[in-house]
Amino acid sequence: MKKILLLSDTHSHIDATILKYVKLADEVWHAGDIGDLKVTDTIKKLKPLRAVFGNIDNHEARLEFPLNNRFFCEGVEVLITHIGGYPGKYSPAIREEITKNPPKLFICGHSHILKVMFDKKLNCLHMNPGAAGISGFHQKRTMLRFEIDGDKIQSLEIIEIGDK
């Protein structure tokens, strides 16, 4: 079993509250718009990190992290990208890949809107953790925490970090 902390859209911001949840996780996944790499460098000192770059990320982030990250965590195939849309409205950049070979878990960021939906057509769970940073139009800073146990995604929690 793995305890996952999922965050996105930090936009160069990391604080003690985020780090408290990082320490409780087995792995941290970041769905892009990292901003300053101090964010991911700080996380990597504490826990294993899987991440993608987002549209605001510079050449350094683009050299370190991929646009799309597809991997297995235990028995769950995961696909993370920054701009991905959501069931019924997937981004054109990812639509072909996700429909031809859907993962069990599809994760994106970008919208700053926390959303968890099941795509019945693709038999795929979609997650967007919202924004953990303080830049953007969102009012609440959010992250997601869940467990992967074999081929099960379970114990999903919304973490409200607070107002931005």
Coordinates of C-alpha atoms in Angstrom, one line a residue:
M1 CA 0.0 0.0 0.0
K2 CA 1.2 3.5 -0.9
K3 CA 0.0 6.8 0.6
I4 CA 0.0 9.4 -2.1
L5 CA -0.1 13.2 -1.7
L6 CA -1.3 14.9 -4.9
L7 CA -0.7 18.6 -5.5
S8 CA -0.6 21.0 -8.4
D9 CA -0.1 24.6 -9.3
T10 CA 2.2 25.6 -6.5
H11 CA 3.5 28.5 -8.6
S12 CA 6.8 28.6 -6.6
H13 CA 5.0 28.4 -3.2
I14 CA 5.8 25.8 -0.5
D15 CA 5.0 26.2 3.2
A16 CA 5.0 24.3 6.5
T17 CA 1.4 23.1 5.9
I18 CA 2.2 21.5 2.6
L19 CA 5.4 20.0 4.1
K20 CA 3.4 18.5 7.0
Y21 CA 1.4 16.5 4.5
V22 CA 4.4 15.6 2.4
K23 CA 5.9 14.0 5.5
L24 CA 2.8 11.8 6.0
A25 CA 2.9 10.5 2.4
D26 CA 4.9 7.6 0.9
E27 CA 5.1 9.5 -2.4
V28 CA 4.3 12.9 -3.7
W29 CA 2.9 13.6 -7.1
H30 CA 2.9 17.1 -8.6
A31 CA 0.7 17.8 -11.7
G32 CA 2.6 20.8 -13.0
D33 CA 3.0 24.6 -12.7
I34 CA 5.8 24.0 -10.2
G35 CA 7.3 27.4 -10.6
D36 CA 10.6 27.7 -8.8
L37 CA 12.3 24.3 -8.5
K38 CA 12.9 24.9 -4.8
V39 CA 9.4 23.5 -4.4
T40 CA 10.3 20.1 -5.9
D41 CA 13.8 20.1 -4.5
T42 CA 12.4 20.6 -1.0
I43 CA 9.8 17.7 -1.6
K44 CA 12.5 15.4 -3.0
K45 CA 14.6 15.8 0.1
L46 CA 11.7 14.3 2.1
K47 CA 9.9 11.8 -0.2
P48 CA 10.0 10.2 -3.6
L49 CA 8.5 12.6 -6.2
R50 CA 6.8 12.1 -9.5
A51 CA 6.0 15.3 -11.4
V52 CA 5.3 16.9 -14.8
F53 CA 6.0 20.4 -16.0
G54 CA 3.2 22.9 -16.6
N55 CA 2.7 25.9 -18.8
I56 CA 4.3 28.4 -16.5
D57 CA 7.4 26.2 -15.9
N58 CA 10.8 27.3 -17.3
H59 CA 13.4 25.4 -19.3
E60 CA 15.0 24.0 -16.0
A61 CA 11.7 22.3 -15.0
R62 CA 11.1 21.1 -18.6
L63 CA 14.6 19.5 -18.5
E64 CA 13.9 17.8 -15.2
F65 CA 10.3 16.7 -15.6
P66 CA 8.3 15.3 -18.6
L67 CA 5.2 16.8 -20.2
N68 CA 3.4 13.5 -19.5
N69 CA 4.3 10.9 -16.9
R70 CA 2.8 7.4 -17.3
F71 CA 3.7 4.8 -14.7
F72 CA 2.4 2.0 -12.5
C73 CA 2.0 2.5 -8.8
E74 CA 1.4 -1.0 -7.4
G75 CA -1.4 -2.4 -9.7
V76 CA -2.7 1.0 -10.9
E77 CA -1.6 2.5 -14.2
V78 CA -1.4 6.3 -13.8
L79 CA -1.1 9.1 -16.3
I80 CA -0.2 12.6 -15.2
T81 CA -0.1 15.7 -17.4
H82 CA -0.7 19.4 -16.6
I83 CA -3.3 20.4 -19.1
G84 CA -5.6 17.5 -19.4
G85 CA -9.2 18.6 -19.1
Y86 CA -11.7 16.2 -17.6
P87 CA -14.2 13.4 -18.7
G88 CA -16.1 14.6 -21.7
K89 CA -13.8 17.6 -22.2
Y90 CA -10.3 16.2 -22.5
S91 CA -7.6 18.5 -23.8
P92 CA -6.8 17.9 -27.5
A93 CA -3.2 17.3 -26.6
I94 CA -4.0 14.2 -24.5
R95 CA -7.3 13.1 -25.9
E96 CA -5.9 10.5 -28.4
E97 CA -3.6 8.9 -25.9
I98 CA -6.2 8.7 -23.1
T99 CA -8.9 7.3 -25.4
K100 CA -6.7 4.7 -27.2
N101 CA -5.0 3.5 -24.0
P102 CA -6.8 4.8 -20.9
P103 CA -5.0 4.5 -17.6
K104 CA -6.9 3.5 -14.4
L105 CA -6.1 7.0 -12.9
F106 CA -5.7 10.2 -15.0
I107 CA -4.4 13.2 -13.2
C108 CA -4.0 16.8 -14.3
G109 CA -3.8 20.3 -12.9
H110 CA -4.0 23.7 -14.6
S111 CA -7.6 24.7 -13.9
H112 CA -7.0 25.5 -10.2
I113 CA -10.4 23.7 -9.7
L114 CA -10.4 20.6 -7.5
K115 CA -12.3 17.9 -9.4
V116 CA -12.6 14.1 -9.0
M117 CA -14.8 12.3 -11.6
F118 CA -15.2 8.8 -12.9
D119 CA -15.2 8.4 -16.6
K120 CA -17.6 5.5 -17.2
K121 CA -16.8 5.4 -20.9
L122 CA -13.0 4.9 -20.4
N123 CA -13.3 3.2 -17.0
C124 CA -10.9 5.7 -15.6
L125 CA -10.8 7.9 -12.5
H126 CA -9.9 11.5 -13.1
M127 CA -8.4 13.7 -10.4
N128 CA -7.4 17.4 -10.3
P129 CA -6.2 18.4 -6.9
G130 CA -6.9 22.1 -7.5
A131 CA -4.1 24.6 -6.6
A132 CA -1.8 24.4 -3.6
G133 CA -0.1 27.7 -4.3
I134 CA -1.1 31.3 -3.6
S135 CA -1.1 32.6 -7.2
G136 CA -4.2 32.4 -9.4
F137 CA -8.0 32.9 -9.2
H138 CA -8.8 30.1 -6.7
Q139 CA -10.0 31.1 -3.3
K140 CA -9.1 27.9 -1.4
R141 CA -5.8 26.1 -1.6
T142 CA -6.3 22.4 -2.0
M143 CA -4.5 19.1 -2.3
L144 CA -5.7 15.4 -2.5
R145 CA -4.5 12.5 -0.4
F146 CA -5.3 8.8 -1.2
E147 CA -4.0 5.3 -1.0
I148 CA -3.2 2.8 -3.7
D149 CA -3.4 -0.8 -2.4
G150 CA -2.8 -3.3 -5.2
D151 CA -5.2 -2.3 -7.9
K152 CA -7.5 -0.2 -5.6
I153 CA -7.6 3.5 -5.2
Q154 CA -9.0 4.2 -1.8
S155 CA -9.3 6.5 1.2
L156 CA -9.5 9.7 -0.9
E157 CA -9.4 12.9 1.2
I158 CA -9.6 16.5 0.2
I159 CA -7.1 18.7 2.0
E160 CA -8.1 22.3 2.3
I161 CA -4.9 24.2 3.1
G162 CA -6.8 27.4 3.7
D163 CA -7.4 30.7 1.9
K164 CA -4.8 31.9 -0.4

